[in-house]
Short mmCIF file of C-alpha atoms in Angstrom, two decimals:
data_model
loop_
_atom_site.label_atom_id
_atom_site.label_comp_id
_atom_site.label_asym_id
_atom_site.label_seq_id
_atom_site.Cartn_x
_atom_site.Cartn_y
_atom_site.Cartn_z
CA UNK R 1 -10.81 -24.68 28.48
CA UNK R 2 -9.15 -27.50 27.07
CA UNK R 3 -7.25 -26.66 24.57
CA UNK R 4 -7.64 -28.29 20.86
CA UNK R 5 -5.05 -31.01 19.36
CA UNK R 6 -2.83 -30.13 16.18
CA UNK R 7 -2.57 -32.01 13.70
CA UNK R 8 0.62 -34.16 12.95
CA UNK R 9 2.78 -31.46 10.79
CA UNK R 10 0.78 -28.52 12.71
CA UNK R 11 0.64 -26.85 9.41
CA UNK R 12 -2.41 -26.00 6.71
CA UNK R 13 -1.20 -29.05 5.23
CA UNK R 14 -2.65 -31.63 7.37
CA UNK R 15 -5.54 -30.80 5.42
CA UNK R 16 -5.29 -33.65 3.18
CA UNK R 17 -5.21 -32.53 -0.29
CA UNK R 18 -3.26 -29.00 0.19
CA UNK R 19 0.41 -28.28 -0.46
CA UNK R 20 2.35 -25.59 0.15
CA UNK R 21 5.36 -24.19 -1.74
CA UNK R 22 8.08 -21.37 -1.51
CA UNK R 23 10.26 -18.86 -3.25
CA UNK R 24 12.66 -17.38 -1.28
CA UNK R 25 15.03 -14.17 -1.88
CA UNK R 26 16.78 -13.25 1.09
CA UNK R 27 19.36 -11.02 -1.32
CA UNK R 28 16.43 -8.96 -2.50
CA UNK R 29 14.49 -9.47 0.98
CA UNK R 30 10.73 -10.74 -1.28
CA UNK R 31 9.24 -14.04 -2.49
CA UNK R 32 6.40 -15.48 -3.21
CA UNK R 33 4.22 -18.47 -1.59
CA UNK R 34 1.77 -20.76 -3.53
CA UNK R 35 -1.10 -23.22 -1.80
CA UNK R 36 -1.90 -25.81 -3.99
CA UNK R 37 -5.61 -27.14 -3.52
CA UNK R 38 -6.69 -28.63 -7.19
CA UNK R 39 -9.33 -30.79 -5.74
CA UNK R 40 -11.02 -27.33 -3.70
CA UNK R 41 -14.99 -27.74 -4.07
CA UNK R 42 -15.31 -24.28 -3.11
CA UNK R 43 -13.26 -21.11 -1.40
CA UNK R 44 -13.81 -17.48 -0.39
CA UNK R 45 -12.46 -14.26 0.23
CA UNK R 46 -12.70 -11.58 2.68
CA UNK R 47 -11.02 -8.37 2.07
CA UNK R 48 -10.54 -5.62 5.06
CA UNK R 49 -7.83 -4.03 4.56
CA UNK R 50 -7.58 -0.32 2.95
CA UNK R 51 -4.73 -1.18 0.81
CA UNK R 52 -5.28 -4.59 -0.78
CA UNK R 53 -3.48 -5.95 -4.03
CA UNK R 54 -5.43 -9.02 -5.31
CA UNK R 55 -5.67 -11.06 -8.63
CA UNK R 56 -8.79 -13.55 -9.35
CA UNK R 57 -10.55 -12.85 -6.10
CA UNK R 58 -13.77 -11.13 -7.74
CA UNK R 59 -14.19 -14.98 -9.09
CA UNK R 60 -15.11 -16.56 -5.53
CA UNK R 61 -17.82 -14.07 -4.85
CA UNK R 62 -21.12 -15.24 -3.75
CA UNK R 63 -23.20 -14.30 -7.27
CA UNK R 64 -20.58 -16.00 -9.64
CA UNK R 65 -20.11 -18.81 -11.60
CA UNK R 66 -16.70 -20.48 -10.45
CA UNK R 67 -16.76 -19.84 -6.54
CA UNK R 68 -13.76 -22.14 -5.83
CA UNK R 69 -10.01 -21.82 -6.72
CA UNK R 70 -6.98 -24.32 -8.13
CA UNK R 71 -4.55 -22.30 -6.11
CA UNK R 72 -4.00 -19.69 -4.05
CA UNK R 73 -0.67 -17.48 -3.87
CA UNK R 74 0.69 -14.93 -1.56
CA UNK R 75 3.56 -12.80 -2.92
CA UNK R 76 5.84 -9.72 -2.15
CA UNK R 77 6.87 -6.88 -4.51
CA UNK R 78 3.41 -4.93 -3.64
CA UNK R 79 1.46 -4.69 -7.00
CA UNK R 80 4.66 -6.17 -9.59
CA UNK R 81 4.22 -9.02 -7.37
CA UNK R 82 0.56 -10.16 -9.05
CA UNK R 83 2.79 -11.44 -11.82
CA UNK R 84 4.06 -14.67 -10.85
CA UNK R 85 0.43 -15.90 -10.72
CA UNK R 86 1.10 -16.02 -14.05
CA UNK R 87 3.69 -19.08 -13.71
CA UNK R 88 1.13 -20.80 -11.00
CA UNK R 89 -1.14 -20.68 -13.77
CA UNK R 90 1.64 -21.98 -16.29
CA UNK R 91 2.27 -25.10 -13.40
CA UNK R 92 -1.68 -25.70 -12.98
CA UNK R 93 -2.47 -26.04 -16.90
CA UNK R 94 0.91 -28.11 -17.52
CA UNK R 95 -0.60 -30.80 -15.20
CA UNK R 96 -3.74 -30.44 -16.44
CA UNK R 97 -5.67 -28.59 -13.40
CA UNK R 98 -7.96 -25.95 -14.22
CA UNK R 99 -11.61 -24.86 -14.34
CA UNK R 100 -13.37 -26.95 -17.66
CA UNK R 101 -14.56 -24.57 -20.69
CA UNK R 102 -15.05 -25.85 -24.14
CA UNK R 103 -11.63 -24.80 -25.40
CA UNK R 104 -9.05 -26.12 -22.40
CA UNK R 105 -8.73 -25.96 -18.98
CA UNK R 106 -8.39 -22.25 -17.41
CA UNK R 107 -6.64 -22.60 -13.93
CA UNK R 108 -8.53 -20.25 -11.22
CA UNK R 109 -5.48 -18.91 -9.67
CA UNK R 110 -6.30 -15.97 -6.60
CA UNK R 111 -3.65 -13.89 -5.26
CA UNK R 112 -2.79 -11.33 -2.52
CA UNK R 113 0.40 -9.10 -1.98
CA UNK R 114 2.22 -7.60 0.26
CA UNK R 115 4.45 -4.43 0.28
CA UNK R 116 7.88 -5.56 1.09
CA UNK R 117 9.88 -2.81 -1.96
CA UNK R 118 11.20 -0.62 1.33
CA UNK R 119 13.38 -3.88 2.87
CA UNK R 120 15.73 -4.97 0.27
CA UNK R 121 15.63 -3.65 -3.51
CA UNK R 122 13.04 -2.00 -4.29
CA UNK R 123 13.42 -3.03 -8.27
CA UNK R 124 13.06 -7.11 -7.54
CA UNK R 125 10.04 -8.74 -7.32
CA UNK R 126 8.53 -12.12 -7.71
CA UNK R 127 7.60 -12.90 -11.16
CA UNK R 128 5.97 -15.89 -13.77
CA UNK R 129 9.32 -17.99 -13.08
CA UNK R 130 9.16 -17.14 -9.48
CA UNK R 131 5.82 -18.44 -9.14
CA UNK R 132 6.50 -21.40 -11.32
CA UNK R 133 9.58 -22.51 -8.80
CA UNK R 134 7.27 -22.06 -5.92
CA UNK R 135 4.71 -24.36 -7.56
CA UNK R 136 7.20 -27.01 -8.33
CA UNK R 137 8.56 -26.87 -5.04
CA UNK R 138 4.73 -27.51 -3.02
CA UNK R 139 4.67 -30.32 -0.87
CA UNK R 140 2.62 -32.24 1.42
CA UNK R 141 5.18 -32.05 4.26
CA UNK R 142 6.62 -29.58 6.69
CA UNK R 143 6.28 -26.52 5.88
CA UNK R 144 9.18 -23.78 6.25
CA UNK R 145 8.48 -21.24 8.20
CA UNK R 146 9.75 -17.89 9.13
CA UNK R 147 11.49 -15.40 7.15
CA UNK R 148 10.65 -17.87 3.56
CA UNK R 149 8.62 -17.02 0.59
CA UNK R 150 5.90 -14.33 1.02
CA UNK R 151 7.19 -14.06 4.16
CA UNK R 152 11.23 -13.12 2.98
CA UNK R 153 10.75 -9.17 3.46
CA UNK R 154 8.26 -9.02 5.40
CA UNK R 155 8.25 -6.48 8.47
CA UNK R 156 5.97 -5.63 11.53
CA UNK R 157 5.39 -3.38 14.21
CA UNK R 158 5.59 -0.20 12.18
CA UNK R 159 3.42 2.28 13.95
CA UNK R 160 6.68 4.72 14.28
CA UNK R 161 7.85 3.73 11.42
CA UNK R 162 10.44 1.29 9.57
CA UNK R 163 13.13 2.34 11.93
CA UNK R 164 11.35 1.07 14.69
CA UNK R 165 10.08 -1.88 12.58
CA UNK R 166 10.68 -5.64 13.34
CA UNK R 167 11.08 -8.44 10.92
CA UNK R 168 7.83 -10.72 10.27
CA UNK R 169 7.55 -13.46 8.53
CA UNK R 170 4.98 -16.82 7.30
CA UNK R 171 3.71 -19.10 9.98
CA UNK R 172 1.36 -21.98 9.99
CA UNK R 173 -0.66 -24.24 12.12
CA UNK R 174 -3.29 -26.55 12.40
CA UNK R 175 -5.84 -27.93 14.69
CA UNK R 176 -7.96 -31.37 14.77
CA UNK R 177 -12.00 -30.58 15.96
CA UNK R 178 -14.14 -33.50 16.76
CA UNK R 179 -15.78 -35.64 14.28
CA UNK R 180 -12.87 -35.35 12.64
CA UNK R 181 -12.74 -31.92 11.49
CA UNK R 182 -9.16 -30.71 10.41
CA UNK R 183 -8.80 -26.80 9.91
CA UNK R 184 -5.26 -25.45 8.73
CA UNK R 185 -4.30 -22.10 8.90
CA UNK R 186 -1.00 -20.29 7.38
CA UNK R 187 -0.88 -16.25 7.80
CA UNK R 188 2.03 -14.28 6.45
CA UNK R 189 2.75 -11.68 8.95
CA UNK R 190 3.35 -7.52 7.26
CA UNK R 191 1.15 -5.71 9.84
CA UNK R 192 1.57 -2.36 11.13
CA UNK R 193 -0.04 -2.78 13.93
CA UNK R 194 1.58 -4.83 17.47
CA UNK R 195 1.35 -8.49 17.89
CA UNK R 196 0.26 -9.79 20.64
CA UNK R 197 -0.04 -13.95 22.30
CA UNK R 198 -4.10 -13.69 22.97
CA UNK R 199 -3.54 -16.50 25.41
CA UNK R 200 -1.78 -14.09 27.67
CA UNK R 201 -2.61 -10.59 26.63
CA UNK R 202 1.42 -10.41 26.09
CA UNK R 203 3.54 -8.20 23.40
CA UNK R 204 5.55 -10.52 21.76
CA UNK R 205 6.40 -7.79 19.05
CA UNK R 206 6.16 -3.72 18.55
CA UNK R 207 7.95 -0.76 17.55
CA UNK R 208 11.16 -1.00 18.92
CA UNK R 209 12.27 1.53 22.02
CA UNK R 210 15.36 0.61 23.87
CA UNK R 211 17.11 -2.32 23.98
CA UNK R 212 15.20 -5.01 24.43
CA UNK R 213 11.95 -3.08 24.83
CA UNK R 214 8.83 -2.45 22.82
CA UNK R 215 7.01 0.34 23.24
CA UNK R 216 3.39 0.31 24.05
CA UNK R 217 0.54 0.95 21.24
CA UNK R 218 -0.79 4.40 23.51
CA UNK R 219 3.10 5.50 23.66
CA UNK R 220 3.49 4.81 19.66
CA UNK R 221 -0.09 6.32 18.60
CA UNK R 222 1.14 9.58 20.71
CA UNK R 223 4.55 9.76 18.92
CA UNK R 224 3.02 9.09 15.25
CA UNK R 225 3.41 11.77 13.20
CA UNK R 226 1.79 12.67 9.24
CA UNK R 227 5.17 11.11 7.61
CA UNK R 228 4.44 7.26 9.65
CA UNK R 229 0.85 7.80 8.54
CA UNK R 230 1.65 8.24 4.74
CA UNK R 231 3.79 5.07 4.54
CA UNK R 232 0.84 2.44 3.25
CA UNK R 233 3.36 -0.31 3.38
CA UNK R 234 1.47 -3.32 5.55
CA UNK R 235 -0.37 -5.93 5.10
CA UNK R 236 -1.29 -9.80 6.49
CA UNK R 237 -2.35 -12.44 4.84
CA UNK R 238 -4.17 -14.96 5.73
CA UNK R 239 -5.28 -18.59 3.81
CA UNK R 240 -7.34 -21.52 5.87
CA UNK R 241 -8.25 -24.76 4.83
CA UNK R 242 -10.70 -27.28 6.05
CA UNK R 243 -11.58 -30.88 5.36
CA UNK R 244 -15.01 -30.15 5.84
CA UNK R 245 -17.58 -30.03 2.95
CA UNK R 246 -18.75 -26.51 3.18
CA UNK R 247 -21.17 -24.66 0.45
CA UNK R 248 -19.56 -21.12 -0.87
CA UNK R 249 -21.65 -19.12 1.73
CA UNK R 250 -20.43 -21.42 4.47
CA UNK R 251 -16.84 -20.48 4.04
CA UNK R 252 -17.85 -16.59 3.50
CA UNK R 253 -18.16 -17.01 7.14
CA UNK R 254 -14.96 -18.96 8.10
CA UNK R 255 -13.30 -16.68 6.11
CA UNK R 256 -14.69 -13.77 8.57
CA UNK R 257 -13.77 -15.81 11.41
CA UNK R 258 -10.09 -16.18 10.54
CA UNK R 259 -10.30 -12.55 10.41
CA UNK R 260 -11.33 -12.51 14.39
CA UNK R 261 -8.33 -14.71 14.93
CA UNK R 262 -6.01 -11.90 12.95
CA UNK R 263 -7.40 -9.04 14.77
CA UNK R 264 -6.54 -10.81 18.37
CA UNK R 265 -3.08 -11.90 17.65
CA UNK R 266 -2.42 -7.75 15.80
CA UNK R 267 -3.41 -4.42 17.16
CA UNK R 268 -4.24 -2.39 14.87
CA UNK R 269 -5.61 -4.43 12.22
CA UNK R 270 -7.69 -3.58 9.86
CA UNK R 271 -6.26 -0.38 8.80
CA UNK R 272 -6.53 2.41 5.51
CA UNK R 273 -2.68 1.10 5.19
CA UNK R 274 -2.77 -2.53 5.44
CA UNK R 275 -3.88 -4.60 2.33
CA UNK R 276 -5.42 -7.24 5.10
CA UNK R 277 -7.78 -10.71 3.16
CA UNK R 278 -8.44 -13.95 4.49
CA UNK R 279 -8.46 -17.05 2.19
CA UNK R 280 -11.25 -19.74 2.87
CA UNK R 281 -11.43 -22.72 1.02
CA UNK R 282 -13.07 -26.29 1.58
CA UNK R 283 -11.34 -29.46 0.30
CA UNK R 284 -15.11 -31.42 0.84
CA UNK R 285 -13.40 -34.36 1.61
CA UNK R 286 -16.28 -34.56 4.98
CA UNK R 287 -19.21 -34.67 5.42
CA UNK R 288 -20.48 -32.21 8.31
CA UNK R 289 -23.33 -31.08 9.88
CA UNK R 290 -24.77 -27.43 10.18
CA UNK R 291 -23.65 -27.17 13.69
CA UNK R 292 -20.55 -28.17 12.70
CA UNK R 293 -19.88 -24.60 11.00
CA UNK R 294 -19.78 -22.76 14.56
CA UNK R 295 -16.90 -25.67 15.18
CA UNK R 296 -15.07 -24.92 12.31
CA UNK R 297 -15.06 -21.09 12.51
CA UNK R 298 -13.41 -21.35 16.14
CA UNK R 299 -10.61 -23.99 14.82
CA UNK R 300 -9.94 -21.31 12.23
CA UNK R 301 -9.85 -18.24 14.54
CA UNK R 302 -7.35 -19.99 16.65
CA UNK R 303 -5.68 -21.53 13.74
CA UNK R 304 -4.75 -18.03 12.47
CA UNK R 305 -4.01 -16.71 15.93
CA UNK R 306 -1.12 -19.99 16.33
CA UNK R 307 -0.57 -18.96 12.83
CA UNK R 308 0.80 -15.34 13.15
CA UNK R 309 2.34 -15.92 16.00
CA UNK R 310 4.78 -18.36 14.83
CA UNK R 311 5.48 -16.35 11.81
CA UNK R 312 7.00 -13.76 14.36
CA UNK R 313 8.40 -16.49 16.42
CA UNK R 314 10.25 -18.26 13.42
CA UNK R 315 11.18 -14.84 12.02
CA UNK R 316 15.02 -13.82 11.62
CA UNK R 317 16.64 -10.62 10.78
CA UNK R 318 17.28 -9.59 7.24
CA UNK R 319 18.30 -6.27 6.07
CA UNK R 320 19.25 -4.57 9.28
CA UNK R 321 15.47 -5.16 10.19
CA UNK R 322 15.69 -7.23 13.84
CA UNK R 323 13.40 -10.10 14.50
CA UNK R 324 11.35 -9.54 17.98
CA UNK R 325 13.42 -12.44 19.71
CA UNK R 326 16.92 -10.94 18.46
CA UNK R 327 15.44 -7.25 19.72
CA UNK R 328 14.53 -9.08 23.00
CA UNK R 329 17.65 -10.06 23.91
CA UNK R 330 20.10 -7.01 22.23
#
C-alpha cells in the first residue's frame, strides 16, 4: 500500500489554524499541554477508558448546544491537574475568544488528565498559571516532542508494575489525504498496556525484564498480581485535527477512529485503569464530500498510530524511570 505523505512540520499543526503549547516540569516530573483551535466549527469526544479525568467534555455531546471547543488541554497531576484549564480560559477571554452569550464571551475550554503523582512529587501539579504559560507559549511551528508538557511524567508499559515501567511521553504527526485533506494527530503516551509499531507487529516498549529485554504481554499477564491490578495510574490521550468541514456527528466518528489507531499502536488499551479519550475537532476550513469521511477516519487512525509511537521514540528518562531506547541498549 502506498503509504500517505506528512505534512511539512509532521505535527497536528499543519492543520492550519491549530497551535500547540507546553509546560514543562522535569523537577516535579508533570506539565500540562494546551491546543489552541479558536476558529473550531465543531469537535468531539470519545471516552473509553475506566479511569478518565475530564473538564468541559459533556459540552461537545451530540444533544447540546455548543458542540465545538476554543481549546483543548491535556495535563498531568491526575484530578489537581483540571485546574490549569482555568488559566487557558484566563488566555482565551484576554484575547477575546470564547463562545458569545449576552453578558461576555465564555471560552469552551475541554480537558483530559493523566496520572503522573507516582514519578516525581506527588504534591506538584499543573495549575491556572501553568496553563496560562502553556497558552502563551502555543505556536504554529514545530512542536516539541518527547518527555515535554503533558507528556513530562508520563510512564508506560506498567503491566508488572512501576518498577518495570518505561518512560512515555507526547508525540505528534500528521498526514496529507487527497483533495487536500490534512489530518493531525498528537497522543500523549501513559498506557499500561505494551506498545507496539503496527507496521511490523514489533515491541518497541514493555515491562522491563533483563537488560535490554521486554517481556512479552502473556509472560506479564501471568506474573500480575492483585497489588499491579490496584494501581489505576494510566492513561493516553489522544487530540486530532482536520481541515475538513465536518458536522458534530461526523467527527463522533473520527474521534472513534483515532481510537482504532490507539488500540493498534498499545496492548491493552482500553482498560478499568486507564483514563483513555480521543479529541476530534474540525477547523472547516474544506469543503468535503461524504465519502470523504471514510478518508479522513483512516488519516486519523494512522495519524495516532505515528503519533504514539514517536512519543515513545522521543521519550527520555526522568526519575530513574528508563526510556525504551535507553532500556534497549543498557
Amino acid at each position: 500500500m502506498t503509504a500517505f505523505l506528512h505534512g511539512q512540520r509532521n505535527a497536528i499543526t499543519d492543520v492550519p489554524g491549530i497551535r500547540v503549547g507546553h509546560y514543562t516540569d522535569r523537577r516535579n516530573a508533570t506539565g500540562c499541554t494546551v491546543i489552541l483551535c479558536p476558529e473550531a466549527t465543531a469537535a468531539a469526544v470519545d471516552v473509553r477508558g475506566g479511569a478518565p479525568g475530564t473538564r468541559e467534555t459533556d459540552v461537545l455531546a451530540l444533544p447540546n448546544m455548543v458542540r465545538r471547543c476554543h481549546a483543548v488541554l491535556f495535563t498531568g497531576g491526575s484530578a489537581f491537574g483540571l485546574a490549569a484549564a482555568d488559566g487557558v480560559m484566563r488566555w482565551c477571554a484576554e484575547h477575546d475568544i470564547g463562545f458569545p452569550t449576552a453578558a461576555r464571551k465564555v471560552p469552551i475550554v475541554t480537558a483530559a488528565v493523566l496520572y503522573d503523582l507516582g514519578v516525581g512529587n506527588h504534591l506538584a501539579h499543573p495549575g491556572a498559571r501553568e496553563g496560562y504559560l502553556a497558552a502563551i507559549r502555543a505556536r504554529r511551528g514545530a512542536v516539541a516532542e518527547g518527555s515535554v508538557g503533558a507528556g513530562t511524567g508520563a510512564t508506560i508499559a506498567k503491566l508488572l508494575g512501576a518498577e518495570h515501567a518505561l518512560k512515555g511521553g507526547l508525540g505528534t504527526s500528521s498526514l496529507v489525504g487527497p483533495r487536500g485533506i490534512v489530518v493531525g494527530a498528537l497522543a500523549v503516551t501513559n498506557a499500561v498496556g505494551s506498545v507496539f509499531d503496527p507496521a511490523t507487529g514489533e515491541c518497541i516498549a514493555g515491562p522491563r525484564g533483563e537488560p535490554g529485554q521486554f517481556l512479552a504481554i502473556p509472560e506479564a499477564l501471568e506474573r500480575r498480581t492483585a497489588r499491579m491490578d490496584a494501581l489505576l495510574e494510566n492513561t493516553t490521550l489522544v487530540c486530532v485535527a482536520t481541515n475538513a468541514t465536518l458536522e458534530p456527528h461526523h467527527l463522533q466518528r473520527v474521534a472513534a477512529h483515532a481510537h482504532d489507531g490507539f488500540a493498534r499502536a498499545v496492548v491493552p488499551a482500553h482498560t478499568n485503569g486507564d483514563g483513555d479519550i480521543a479529541f476530534a475537532i474540525s477547523m472547516g476550513a474544506l469543503a468535503v464530500e461524504p465519502l470523504d469521511l471514510l478518508t479522513i477516519g483512516t488519516l486519523a487512525a494512522q495519524a495516532v498510530e505515528i503519533a504514539v509511537l514517536r512519543s515513545v521514540a522521543f521519550a527520555t528518562g526522568l526519575k530513574g524511570v528508563p526510556s525504551a531506547t535507553e532500556w534497549r541498549h543498557a
